[in-house]
Short mmCIF file of C-alpha atoms in Angstrom, two decimals:
data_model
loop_
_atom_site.label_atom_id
_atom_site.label_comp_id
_atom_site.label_asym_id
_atom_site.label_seq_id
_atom_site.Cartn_x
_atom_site.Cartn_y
_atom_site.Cartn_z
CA UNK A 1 -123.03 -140.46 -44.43
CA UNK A 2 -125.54 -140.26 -41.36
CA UNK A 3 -124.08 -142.92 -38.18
CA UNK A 4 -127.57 -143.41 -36.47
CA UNK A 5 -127.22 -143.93 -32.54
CA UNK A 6 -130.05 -144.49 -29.94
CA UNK A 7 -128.67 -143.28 -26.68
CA UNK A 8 -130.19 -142.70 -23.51
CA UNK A 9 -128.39 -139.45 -22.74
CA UNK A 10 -126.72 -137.13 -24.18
CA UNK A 11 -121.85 -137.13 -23.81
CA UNK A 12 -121.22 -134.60 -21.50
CA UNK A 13 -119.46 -132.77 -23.89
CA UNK A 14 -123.08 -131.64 -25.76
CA UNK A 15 -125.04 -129.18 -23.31
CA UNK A 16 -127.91 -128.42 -25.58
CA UNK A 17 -130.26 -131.17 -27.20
CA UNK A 18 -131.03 -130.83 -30.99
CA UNK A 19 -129.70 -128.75 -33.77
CA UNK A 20 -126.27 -129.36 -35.39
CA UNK A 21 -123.13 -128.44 -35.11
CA UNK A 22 -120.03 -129.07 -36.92
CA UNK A 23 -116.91 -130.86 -35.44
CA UNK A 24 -113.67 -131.82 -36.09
CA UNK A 25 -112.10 -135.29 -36.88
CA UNK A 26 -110.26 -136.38 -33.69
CA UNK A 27 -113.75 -134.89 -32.40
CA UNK A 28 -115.92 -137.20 -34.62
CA UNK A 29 -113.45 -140.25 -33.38
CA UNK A 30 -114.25 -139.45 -29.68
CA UNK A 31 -117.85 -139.39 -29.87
CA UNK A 32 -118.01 -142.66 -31.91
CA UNK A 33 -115.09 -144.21 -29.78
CA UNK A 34 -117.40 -143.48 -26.67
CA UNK A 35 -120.43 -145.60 -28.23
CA UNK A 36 -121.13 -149.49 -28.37
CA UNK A 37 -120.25 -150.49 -32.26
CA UNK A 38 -123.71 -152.53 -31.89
CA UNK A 39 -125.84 -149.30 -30.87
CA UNK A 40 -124.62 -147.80 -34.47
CA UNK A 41 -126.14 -147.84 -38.05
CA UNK A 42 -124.94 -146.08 -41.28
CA UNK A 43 -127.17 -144.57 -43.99
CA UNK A 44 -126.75 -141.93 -46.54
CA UNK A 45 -127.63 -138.49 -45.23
CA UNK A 46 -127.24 -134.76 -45.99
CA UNK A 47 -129.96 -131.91 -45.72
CA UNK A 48 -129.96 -131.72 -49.36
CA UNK A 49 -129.76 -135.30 -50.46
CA UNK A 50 -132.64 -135.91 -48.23
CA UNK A 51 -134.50 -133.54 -49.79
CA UNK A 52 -133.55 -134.70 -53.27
CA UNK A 53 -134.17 -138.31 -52.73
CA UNK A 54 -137.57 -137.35 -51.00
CA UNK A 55 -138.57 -135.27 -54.08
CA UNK A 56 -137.71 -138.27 -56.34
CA UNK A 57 -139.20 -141.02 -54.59
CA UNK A 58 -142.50 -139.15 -54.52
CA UNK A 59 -142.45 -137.57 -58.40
CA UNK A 60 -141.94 -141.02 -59.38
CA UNK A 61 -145.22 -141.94 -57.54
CA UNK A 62 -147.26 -138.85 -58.06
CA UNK A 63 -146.11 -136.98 -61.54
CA UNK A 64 -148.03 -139.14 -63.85
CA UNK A 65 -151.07 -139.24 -61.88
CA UNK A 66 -151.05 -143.19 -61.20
CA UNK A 67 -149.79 -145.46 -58.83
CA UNK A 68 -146.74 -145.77 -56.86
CA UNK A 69 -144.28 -147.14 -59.48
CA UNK A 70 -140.65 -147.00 -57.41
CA UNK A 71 -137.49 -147.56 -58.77
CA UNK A 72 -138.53 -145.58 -62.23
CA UNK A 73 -137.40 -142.11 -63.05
CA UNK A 74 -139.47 -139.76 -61.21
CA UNK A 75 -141.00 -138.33 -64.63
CA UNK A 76 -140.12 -137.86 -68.67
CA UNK A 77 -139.38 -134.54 -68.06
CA UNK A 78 -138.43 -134.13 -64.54
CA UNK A 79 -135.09 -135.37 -63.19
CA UNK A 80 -133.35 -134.67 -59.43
CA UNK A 81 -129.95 -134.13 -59.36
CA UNK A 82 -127.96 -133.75 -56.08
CA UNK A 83 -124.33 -131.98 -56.20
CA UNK A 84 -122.02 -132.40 -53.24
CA UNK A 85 -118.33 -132.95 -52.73
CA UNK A 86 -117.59 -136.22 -51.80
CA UNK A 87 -114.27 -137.89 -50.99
CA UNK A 88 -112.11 -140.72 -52.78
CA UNK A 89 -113.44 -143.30 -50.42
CA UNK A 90 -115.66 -146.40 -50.00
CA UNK A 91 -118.24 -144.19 -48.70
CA UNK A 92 -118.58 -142.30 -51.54
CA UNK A 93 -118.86 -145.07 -53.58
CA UNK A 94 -122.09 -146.02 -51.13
CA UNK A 95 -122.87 -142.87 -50.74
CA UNK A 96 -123.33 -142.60 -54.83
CA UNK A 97 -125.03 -145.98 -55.10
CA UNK A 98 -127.76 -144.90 -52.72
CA UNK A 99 -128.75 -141.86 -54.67
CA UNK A 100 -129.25 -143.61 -58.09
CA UNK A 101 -131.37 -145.98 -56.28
CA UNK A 102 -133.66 -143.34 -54.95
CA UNK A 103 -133.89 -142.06 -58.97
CA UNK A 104 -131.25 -139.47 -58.23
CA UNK A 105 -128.77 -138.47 -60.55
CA UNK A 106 -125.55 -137.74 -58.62
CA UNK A 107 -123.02 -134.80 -59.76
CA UNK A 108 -120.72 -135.44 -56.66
CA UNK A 109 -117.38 -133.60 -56.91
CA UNK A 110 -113.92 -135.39 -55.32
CA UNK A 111 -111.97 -133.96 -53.21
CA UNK A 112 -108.36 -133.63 -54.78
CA UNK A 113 -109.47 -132.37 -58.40
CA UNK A 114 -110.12 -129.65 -60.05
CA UNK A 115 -112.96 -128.09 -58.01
CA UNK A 116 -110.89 -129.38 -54.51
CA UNK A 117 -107.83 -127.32 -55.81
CA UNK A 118 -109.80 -124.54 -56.91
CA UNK A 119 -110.95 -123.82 -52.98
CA UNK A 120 -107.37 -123.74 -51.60
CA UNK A 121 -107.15 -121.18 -48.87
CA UNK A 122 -110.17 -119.47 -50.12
CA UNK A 123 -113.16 -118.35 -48.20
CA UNK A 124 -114.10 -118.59 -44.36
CA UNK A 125 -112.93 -121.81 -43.10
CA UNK A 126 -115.53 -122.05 -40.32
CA UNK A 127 -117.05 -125.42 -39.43
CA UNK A 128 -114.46 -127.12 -41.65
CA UNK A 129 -113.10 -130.33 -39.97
CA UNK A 130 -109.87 -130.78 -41.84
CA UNK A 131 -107.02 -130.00 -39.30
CA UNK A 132 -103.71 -127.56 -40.93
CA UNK A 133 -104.35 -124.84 -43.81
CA UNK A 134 -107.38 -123.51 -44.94
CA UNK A 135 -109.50 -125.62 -47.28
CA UNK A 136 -107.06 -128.76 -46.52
CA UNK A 137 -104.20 -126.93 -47.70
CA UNK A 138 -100.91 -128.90 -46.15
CA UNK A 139 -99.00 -126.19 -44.09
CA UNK A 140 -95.31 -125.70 -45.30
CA UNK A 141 -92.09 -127.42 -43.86
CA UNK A 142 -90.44 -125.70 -40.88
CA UNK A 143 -87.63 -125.02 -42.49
CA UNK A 144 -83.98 -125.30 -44.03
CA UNK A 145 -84.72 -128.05 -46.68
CA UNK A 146 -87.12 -129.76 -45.28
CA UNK A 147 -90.34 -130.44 -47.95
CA UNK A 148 -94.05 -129.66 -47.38
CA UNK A 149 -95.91 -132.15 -45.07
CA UNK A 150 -98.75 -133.52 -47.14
CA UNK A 151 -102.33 -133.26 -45.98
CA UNK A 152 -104.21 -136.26 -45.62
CA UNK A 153 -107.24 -137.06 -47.87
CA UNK A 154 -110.02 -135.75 -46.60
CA UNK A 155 -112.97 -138.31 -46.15
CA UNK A 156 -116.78 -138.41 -46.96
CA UNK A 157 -118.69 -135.98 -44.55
CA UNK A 158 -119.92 -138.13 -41.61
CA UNK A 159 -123.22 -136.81 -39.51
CA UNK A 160 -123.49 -138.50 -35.82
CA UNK A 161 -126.99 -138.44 -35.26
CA UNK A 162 -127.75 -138.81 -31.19
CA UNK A 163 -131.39 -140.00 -31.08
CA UNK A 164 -132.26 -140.07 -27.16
CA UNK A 165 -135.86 -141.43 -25.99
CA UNK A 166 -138.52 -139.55 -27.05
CA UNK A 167 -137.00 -139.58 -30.62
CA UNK A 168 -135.10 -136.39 -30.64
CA UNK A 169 -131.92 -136.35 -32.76
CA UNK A 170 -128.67 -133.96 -31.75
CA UNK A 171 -126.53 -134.10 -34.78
CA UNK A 172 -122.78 -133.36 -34.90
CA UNK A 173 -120.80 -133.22 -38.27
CA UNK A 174 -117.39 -133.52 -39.57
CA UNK A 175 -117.51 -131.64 -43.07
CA UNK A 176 -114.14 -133.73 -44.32
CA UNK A 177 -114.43 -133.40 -47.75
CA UNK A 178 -117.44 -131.16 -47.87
CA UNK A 179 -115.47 -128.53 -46.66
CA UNK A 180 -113.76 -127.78 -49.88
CA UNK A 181 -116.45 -127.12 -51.55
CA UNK A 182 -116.55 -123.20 -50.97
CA UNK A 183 -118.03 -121.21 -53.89
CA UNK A 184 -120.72 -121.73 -56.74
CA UNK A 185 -117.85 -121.27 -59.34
CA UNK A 186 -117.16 -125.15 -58.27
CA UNK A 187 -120.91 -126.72 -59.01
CA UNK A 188 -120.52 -128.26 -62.59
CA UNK A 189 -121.16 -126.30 -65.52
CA UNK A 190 -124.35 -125.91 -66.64
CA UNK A 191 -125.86 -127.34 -63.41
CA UNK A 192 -128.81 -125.20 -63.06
CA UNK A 193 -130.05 -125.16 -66.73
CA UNK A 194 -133.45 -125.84 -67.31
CA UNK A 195 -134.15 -126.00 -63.22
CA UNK A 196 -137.94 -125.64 -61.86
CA UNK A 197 -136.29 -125.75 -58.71
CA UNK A 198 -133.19 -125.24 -56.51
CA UNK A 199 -132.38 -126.58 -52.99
CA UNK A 200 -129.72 -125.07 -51.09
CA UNK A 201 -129.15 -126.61 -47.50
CA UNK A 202 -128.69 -123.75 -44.84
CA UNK A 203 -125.51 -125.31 -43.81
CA UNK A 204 -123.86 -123.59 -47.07
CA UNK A 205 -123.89 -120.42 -44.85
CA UNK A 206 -120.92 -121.85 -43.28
CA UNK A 207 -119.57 -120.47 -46.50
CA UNK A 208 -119.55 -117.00 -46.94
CA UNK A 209 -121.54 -116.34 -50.08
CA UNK A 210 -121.98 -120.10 -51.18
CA UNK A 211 -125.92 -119.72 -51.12
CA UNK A 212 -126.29 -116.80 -52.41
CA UNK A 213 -124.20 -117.66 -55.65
CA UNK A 214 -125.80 -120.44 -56.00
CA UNK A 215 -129.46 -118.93 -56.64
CA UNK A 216 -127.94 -116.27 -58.51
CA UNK A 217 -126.77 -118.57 -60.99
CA UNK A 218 -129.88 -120.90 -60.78
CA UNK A 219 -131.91 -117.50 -61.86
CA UNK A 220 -129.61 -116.22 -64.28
CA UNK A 221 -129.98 -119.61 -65.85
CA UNK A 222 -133.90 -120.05 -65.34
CA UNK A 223 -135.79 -119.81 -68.93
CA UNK A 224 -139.62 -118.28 -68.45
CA UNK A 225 -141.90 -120.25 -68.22
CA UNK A 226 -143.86 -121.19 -70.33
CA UNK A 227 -147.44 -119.79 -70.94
CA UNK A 228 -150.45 -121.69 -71.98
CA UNK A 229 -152.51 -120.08 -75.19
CA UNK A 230 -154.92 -122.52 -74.97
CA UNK A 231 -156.30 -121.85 -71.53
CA UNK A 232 -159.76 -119.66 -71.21
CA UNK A 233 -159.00 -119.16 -67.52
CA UNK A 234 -156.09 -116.71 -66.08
CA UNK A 235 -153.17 -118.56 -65.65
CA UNK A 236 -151.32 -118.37 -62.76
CA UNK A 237 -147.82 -117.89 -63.76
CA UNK A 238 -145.41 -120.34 -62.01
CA UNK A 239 -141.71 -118.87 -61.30
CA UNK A 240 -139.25 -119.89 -63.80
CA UNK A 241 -137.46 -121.40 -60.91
CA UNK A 242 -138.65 -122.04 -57.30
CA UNK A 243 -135.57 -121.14 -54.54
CA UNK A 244 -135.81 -122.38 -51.46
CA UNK A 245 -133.13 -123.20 -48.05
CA UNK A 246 -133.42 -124.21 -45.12
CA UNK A 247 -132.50 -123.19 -41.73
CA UNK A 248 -130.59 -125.86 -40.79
CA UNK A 249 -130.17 -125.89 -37.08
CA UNK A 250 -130.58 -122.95 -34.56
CA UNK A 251 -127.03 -123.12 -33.80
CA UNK A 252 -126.85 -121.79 -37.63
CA UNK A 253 -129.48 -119.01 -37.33
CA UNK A 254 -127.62 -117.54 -34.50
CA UNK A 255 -124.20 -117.94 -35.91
CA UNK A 256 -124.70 -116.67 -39.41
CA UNK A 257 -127.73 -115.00 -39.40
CA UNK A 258 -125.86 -111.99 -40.67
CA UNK A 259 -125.10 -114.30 -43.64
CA UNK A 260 -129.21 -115.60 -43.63
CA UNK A 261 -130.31 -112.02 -43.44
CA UNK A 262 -128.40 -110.62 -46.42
CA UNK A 263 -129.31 -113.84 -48.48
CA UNK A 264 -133.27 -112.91 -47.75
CA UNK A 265 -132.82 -109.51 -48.40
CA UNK A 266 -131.49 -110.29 -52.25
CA UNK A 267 -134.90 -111.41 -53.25
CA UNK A 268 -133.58 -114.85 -54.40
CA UNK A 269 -135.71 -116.61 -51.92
CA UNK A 270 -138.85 -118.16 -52.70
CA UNK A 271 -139.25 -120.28 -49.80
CA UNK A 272 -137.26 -120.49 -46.58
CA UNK A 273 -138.20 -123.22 -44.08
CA UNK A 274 -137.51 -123.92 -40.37
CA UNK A 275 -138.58 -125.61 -37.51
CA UNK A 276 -139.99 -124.75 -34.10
CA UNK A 277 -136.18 -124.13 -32.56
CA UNK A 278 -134.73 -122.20 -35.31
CA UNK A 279 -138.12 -120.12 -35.85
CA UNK A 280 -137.02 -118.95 -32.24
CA UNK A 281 -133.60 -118.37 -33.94
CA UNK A 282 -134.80 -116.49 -36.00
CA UNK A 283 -137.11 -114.27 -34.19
CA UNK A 284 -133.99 -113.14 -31.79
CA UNK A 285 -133.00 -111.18 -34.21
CA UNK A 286 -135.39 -108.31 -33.37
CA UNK A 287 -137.23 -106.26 -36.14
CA UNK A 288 -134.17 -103.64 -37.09
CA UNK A 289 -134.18 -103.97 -40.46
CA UNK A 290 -136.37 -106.74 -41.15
CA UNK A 291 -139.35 -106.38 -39.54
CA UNK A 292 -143.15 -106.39 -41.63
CA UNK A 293 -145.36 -104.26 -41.23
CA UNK A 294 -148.95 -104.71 -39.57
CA UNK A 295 -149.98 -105.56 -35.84
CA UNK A 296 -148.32 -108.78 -34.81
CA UNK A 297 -151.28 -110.95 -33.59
CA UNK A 298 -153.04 -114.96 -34.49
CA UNK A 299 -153.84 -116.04 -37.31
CA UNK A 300 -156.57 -118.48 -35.69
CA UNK A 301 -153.52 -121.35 -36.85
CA UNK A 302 -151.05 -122.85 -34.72
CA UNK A 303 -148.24 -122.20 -33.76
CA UNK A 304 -146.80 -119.73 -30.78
CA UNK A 305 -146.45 -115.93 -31.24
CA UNK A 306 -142.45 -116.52 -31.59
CA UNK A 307 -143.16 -118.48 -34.44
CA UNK A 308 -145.34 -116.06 -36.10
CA UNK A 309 -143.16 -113.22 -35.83
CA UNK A 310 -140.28 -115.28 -36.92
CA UNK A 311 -142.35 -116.21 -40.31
CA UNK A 312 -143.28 -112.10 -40.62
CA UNK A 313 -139.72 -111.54 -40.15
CA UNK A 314 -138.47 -113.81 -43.04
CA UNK A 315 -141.29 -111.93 -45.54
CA UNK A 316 -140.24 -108.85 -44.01
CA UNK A 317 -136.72 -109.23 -45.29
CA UNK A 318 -137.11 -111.21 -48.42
CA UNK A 319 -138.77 -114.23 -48.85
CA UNK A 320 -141.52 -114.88 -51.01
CA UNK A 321 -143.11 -117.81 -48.83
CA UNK A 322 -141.73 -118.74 -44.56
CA UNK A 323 -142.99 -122.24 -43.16
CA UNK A 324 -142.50 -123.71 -39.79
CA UNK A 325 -142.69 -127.24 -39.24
CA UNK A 326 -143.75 -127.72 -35.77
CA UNK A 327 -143.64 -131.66 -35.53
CA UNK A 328 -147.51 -132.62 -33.64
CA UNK A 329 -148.41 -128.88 -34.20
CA UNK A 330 -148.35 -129.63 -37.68
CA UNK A 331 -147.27 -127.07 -39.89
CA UNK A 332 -147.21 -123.09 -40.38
CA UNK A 333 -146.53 -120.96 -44.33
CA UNK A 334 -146.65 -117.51 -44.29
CA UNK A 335 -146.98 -116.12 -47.77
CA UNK A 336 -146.40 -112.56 -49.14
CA UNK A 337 -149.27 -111.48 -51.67
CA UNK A 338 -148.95 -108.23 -53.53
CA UNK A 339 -151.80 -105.34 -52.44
CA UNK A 340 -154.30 -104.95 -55.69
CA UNK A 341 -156.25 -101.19 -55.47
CA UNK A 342 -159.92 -101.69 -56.67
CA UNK A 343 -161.74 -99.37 -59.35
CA UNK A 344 -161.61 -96.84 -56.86
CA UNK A 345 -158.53 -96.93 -56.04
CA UNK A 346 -158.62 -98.69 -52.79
CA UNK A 347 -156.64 -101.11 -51.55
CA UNK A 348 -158.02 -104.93 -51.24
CA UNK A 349 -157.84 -107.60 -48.68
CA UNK A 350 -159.37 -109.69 -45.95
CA UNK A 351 -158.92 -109.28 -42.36
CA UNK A 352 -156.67 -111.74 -41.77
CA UNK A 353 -154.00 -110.15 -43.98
CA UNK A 354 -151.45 -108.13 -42.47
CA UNK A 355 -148.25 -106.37 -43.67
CA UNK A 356 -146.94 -103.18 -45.14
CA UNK A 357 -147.63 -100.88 -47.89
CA UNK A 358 -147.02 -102.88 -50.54
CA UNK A 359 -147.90 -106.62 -49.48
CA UNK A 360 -150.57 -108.22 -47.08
CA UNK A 361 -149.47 -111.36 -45.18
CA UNK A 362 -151.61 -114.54 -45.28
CA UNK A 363 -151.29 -117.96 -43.44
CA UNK A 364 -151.92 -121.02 -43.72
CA UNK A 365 -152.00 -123.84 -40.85
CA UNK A 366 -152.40 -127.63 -41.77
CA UNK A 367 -152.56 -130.39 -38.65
CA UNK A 368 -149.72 -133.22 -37.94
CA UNK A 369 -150.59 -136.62 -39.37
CA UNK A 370 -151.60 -138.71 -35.94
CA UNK A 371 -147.85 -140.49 -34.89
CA UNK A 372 -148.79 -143.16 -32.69
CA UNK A 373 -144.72 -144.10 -32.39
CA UNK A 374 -141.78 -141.63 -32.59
CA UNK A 375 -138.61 -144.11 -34.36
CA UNK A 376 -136.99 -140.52 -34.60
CA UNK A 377 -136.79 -137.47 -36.14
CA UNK A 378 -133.65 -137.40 -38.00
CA UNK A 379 -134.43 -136.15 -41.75
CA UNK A 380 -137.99 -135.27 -40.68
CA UNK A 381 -137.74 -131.84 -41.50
CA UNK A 382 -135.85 -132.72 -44.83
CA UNK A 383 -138.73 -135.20 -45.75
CA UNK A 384 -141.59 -132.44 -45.00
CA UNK A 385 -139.55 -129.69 -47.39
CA UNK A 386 -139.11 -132.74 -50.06
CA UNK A 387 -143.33 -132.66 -49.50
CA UNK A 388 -143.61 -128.99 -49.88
CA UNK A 389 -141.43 -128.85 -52.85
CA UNK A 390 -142.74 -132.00 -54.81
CA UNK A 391 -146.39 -130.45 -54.15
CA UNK A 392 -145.26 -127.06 -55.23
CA UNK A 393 -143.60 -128.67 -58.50
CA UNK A 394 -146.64 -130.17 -59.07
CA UNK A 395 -148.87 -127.57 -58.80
CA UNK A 396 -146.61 -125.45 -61.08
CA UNK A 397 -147.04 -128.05 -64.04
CA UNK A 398 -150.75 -128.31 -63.41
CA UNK A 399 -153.44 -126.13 -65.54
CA UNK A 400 -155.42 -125.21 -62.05
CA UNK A 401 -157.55 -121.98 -61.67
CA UNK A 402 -155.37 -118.88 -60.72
CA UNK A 403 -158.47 -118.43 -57.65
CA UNK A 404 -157.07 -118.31 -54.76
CA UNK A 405 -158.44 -119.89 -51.29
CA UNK A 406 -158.30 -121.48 -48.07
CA UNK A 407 -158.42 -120.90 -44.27
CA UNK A 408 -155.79 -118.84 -44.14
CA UNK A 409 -155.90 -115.90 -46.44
CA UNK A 410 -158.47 -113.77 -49.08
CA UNK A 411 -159.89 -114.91 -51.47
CA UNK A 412 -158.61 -113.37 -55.16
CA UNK A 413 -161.15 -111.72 -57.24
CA UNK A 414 -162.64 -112.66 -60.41
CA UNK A 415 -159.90 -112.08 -63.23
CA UNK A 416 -156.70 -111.76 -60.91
CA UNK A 417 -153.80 -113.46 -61.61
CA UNK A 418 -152.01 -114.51 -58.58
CA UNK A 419 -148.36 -116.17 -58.92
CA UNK A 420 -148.17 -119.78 -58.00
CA UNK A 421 -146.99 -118.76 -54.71
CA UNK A 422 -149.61 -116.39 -53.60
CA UNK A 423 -152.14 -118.98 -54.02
CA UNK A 424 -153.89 -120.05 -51.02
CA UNK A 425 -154.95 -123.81 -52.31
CA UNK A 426 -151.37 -124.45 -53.45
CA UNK A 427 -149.47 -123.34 -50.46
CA UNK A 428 -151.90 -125.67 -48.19
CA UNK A 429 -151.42 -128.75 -50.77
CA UNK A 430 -147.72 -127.94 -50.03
CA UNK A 431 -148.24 -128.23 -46.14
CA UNK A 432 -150.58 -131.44 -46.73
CA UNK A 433 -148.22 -133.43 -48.71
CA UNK A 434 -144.98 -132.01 -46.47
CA UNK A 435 -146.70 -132.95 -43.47
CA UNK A 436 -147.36 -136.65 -44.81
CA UNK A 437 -144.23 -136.78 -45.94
CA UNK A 438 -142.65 -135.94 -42.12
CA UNK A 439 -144.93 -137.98 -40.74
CA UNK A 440 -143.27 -141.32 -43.05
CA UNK A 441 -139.91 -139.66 -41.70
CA UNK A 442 -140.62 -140.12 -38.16
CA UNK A 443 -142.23 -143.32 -38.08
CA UNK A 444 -139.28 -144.87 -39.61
CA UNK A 445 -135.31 -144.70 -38.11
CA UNK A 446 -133.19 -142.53 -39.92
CA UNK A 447 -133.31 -140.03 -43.32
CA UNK A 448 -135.00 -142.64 -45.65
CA UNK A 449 -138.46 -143.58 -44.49
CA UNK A 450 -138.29 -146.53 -47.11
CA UNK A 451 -140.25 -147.58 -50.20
CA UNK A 452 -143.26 -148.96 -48.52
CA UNK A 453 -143.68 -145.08 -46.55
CA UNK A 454 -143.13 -144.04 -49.55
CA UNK A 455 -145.81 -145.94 -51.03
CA UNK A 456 -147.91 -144.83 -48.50
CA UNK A 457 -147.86 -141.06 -48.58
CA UNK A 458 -148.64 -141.22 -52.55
CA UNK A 459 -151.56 -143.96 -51.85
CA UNK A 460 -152.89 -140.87 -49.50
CA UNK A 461 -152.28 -137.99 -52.20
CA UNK A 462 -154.22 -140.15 -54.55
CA UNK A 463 -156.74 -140.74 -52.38
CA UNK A 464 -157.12 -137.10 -51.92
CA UNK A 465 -157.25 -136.21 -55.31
CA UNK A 466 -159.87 -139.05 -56.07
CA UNK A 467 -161.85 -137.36 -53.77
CA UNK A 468 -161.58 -134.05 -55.07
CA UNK A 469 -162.54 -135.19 -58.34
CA UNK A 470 -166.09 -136.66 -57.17
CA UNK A 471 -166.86 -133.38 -55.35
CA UNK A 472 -166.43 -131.43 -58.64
CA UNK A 473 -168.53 -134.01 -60.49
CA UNK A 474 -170.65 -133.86 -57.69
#
């Protein structure tokens, strides 16, 4: 649960603005016990439920091709489901509430069962906020015969978002009952059956091997999909599932990127996104054994040179597609297209591609919606990957050409097939829709921009597609 507080400085106990870092109980206490109770609002948060509730508030508007129509499931054949560990509290009872009302189905695990008992003293217990044993395990008596002091329940996570003027948000959170959750042996069986896509919040590096499980099983479980016989044009194959995390905060890229790097390098990551800060994360980490091939140099797109050759250094080690959000820059993907050899044997593709033997890099820029007022920018980066994704989703269910185009990269040739992700038009519909949808984020205070944002950003995409209709009847 986010606790939303305009400030007008940072406590003296935070010495860099922005990012995210975890905390403590008695250190969650002291930080709220140092703010007026009037300057504070509550409303349900996470990375990932952001994301999830952003993805179903706009499938419900866009999937069937009409008009916004919120509060019904976002699609027949689509549904969003969020898993988290929650604990045996009030606030996950809100917390619960708030994602069925968004058209989410929740799969929240409680603290104290089976899946809480199952992560006793396992794994790295770094960022966890519960004080004694690993994993909330009670520590023994001290002695004679004495009995073991019991732990006390661990709560719902709580997120202190710091929003000073200017609209910047510094985030600190106490895991509590997050914590436990430590391995993808815990998520619910059969979770990631049937799944187009799968969302994994960057903060699951805390856990050693968490992420990585976690889109091993989601691709283990992925069915192919499926292939039209009716189409006269080459399809362009969509993945059986779409992976994608984020980077969470810089504080994250720097501590575990060891963790980030070896996740990349599996190949389980279609998409990985980040923002300005933790592009410059990323980037620190020099090119030993991760850097792409081809002269580093612009693309003609925003976005600085550190941001660049932290989006090269993401393909270099794994991904399939890198975006920066880079709030009134607008927004930055880097995708990885395979080489194709013509007739002759050489290999194909425009100047603006770059990379190594085997794969060209293209990019794609698309400008910030105009903000004329900055609420704040908690969940702004959430609501822009909920954009991407949806768009992505979309695209994937959608019978469009397999040509590929744009600003940013080559053109295919006649009779290619290039994978949903290599396509030009479909990565910049992504940044379009995720930069509307950040753009509703910041306007508004807090995570949920609200059904009337909501509205709005669909009422645009529709707009957009009306448009693009007439041109081709044109």
């Amino acid at each position: 649960m986010d606790v939303i507080a305009h400030v007008d400085s940072l406590p003296a106990s935070i010495h860099e603005p922005g990012g995210c870092l975890p905390i403590d109980g008695p250190g969650m206490e002291e930080l709220l016990s140092s703010l007026p109770a009037q300057s504070t609002r509550r409303s349900p948060g996470g990375s990932a439920s952001n994301v999830a509730r952003g993805v179903a508030e706009l499938l419900s508007r866009l999937a069937s091709g009409h008009g916004p129509s919120a509060g019904s499931p976002p699609s027949e054949n689509i549904r969003v489901q969020f898993i988290g560990m929650v604990g045996d509290d009030e606030t996950a009872a809100e917390y619960e509430a708030a994602l069925v009302r968004r058209g989410v189905a929740p799969r929240l695990l409680r603290a104290g069962g089976g899946a809480g008992a199952a992560a006793k003293g396992g794994g790295e217990d770094r960022g966890d906020c519960e004080e004694g044993g690993g994993g909330g395990e009670g520590g023994a008596g001290g002695g004679g015969a004495s009995a073991p002091s019991p732990s006390p329940p661990l709560t719902t996570a709580t997120c202190l978002c710091l929003v000073t003027p200017g609209g910047q948000r510094t985030m600190r959170t106490c895991l509590g009952a997050a914590s436990l959750l430590k391995t993808e042996r815990q998520l619910p069986a059969g979770w990631s059956e049937g799944a187009a896509a799968v969302h994994v919040e960057g903060y699951a590096l805390w856990r050693e091997g968490l992420a990585a499980g976690a889109m091993e099983a989601a691709a283990a479980a992925a069915a192919p999909a499926p292939s039209s016989a009716s189409s006269s044009s080459p399809a362009s194959p969509a993945p059986a599932v779409i992976t994608s995390i984020d980077c969470a905060s810089f504080e994250v890229v720097r501590a575990r990127r060891g963790e980030l790097e070896a996740l990349l390098a599996t190949g389980r990551v279609d998409v990985l996104f980040c923002n300005e800060e933790e592009a410059a994360a990323l980037a620190e980490g020099g090119a030993e054994g991760g850097s792409a091939g081809g002269d580093e140099e612009g693309d003609g797109d925003e976005g600085s040179p550190v941001v660049s050759r932290a989006l090269r250094r993401a393909l270099g080690l794994g991904a399939r597609v890198a975006v920066a959000s880079l709030g009134p820059a607008g927004a930055r993907a880097m995708a990885k297209r395979r080489r194709r050899r013509d007739s002759g044997g050489e290999e194909k593709g425009g100047a603006e591609e770059k990379g190594d033997d085997h794969f060209s890099f293209c990019s794609y820029w698309c400008p910030a919606e105009v903000v004329e007022s900055v609420e704040d920018t908690v969940g702004a980066g959430d609501a822009f990957a909920a954009g991407f994704l949806t768009s992505l989703l979309l695209s994937g269910s959608s019978s469009s050409s397999s040509k590929s185009g744009g600003s940013g990269g080559s053109g295919a040739e006649e009779g290619e097939q290039l994978s949903l992700l290599e396509r030009g038009e479909v990565l910049e519909a992504a940044l379009r829709l995720g930069c509307a949808a950040g753009a509703a984020a910041v306007r508004a205070s807090g995570a949920d921009p609200g059904k009337q944002a909501w509205d709005a950003v669909a009422a645009k995409v529709h707009k957009e597609r009306e448009r693009e209709r007439e041109l081709a009847l044109a």
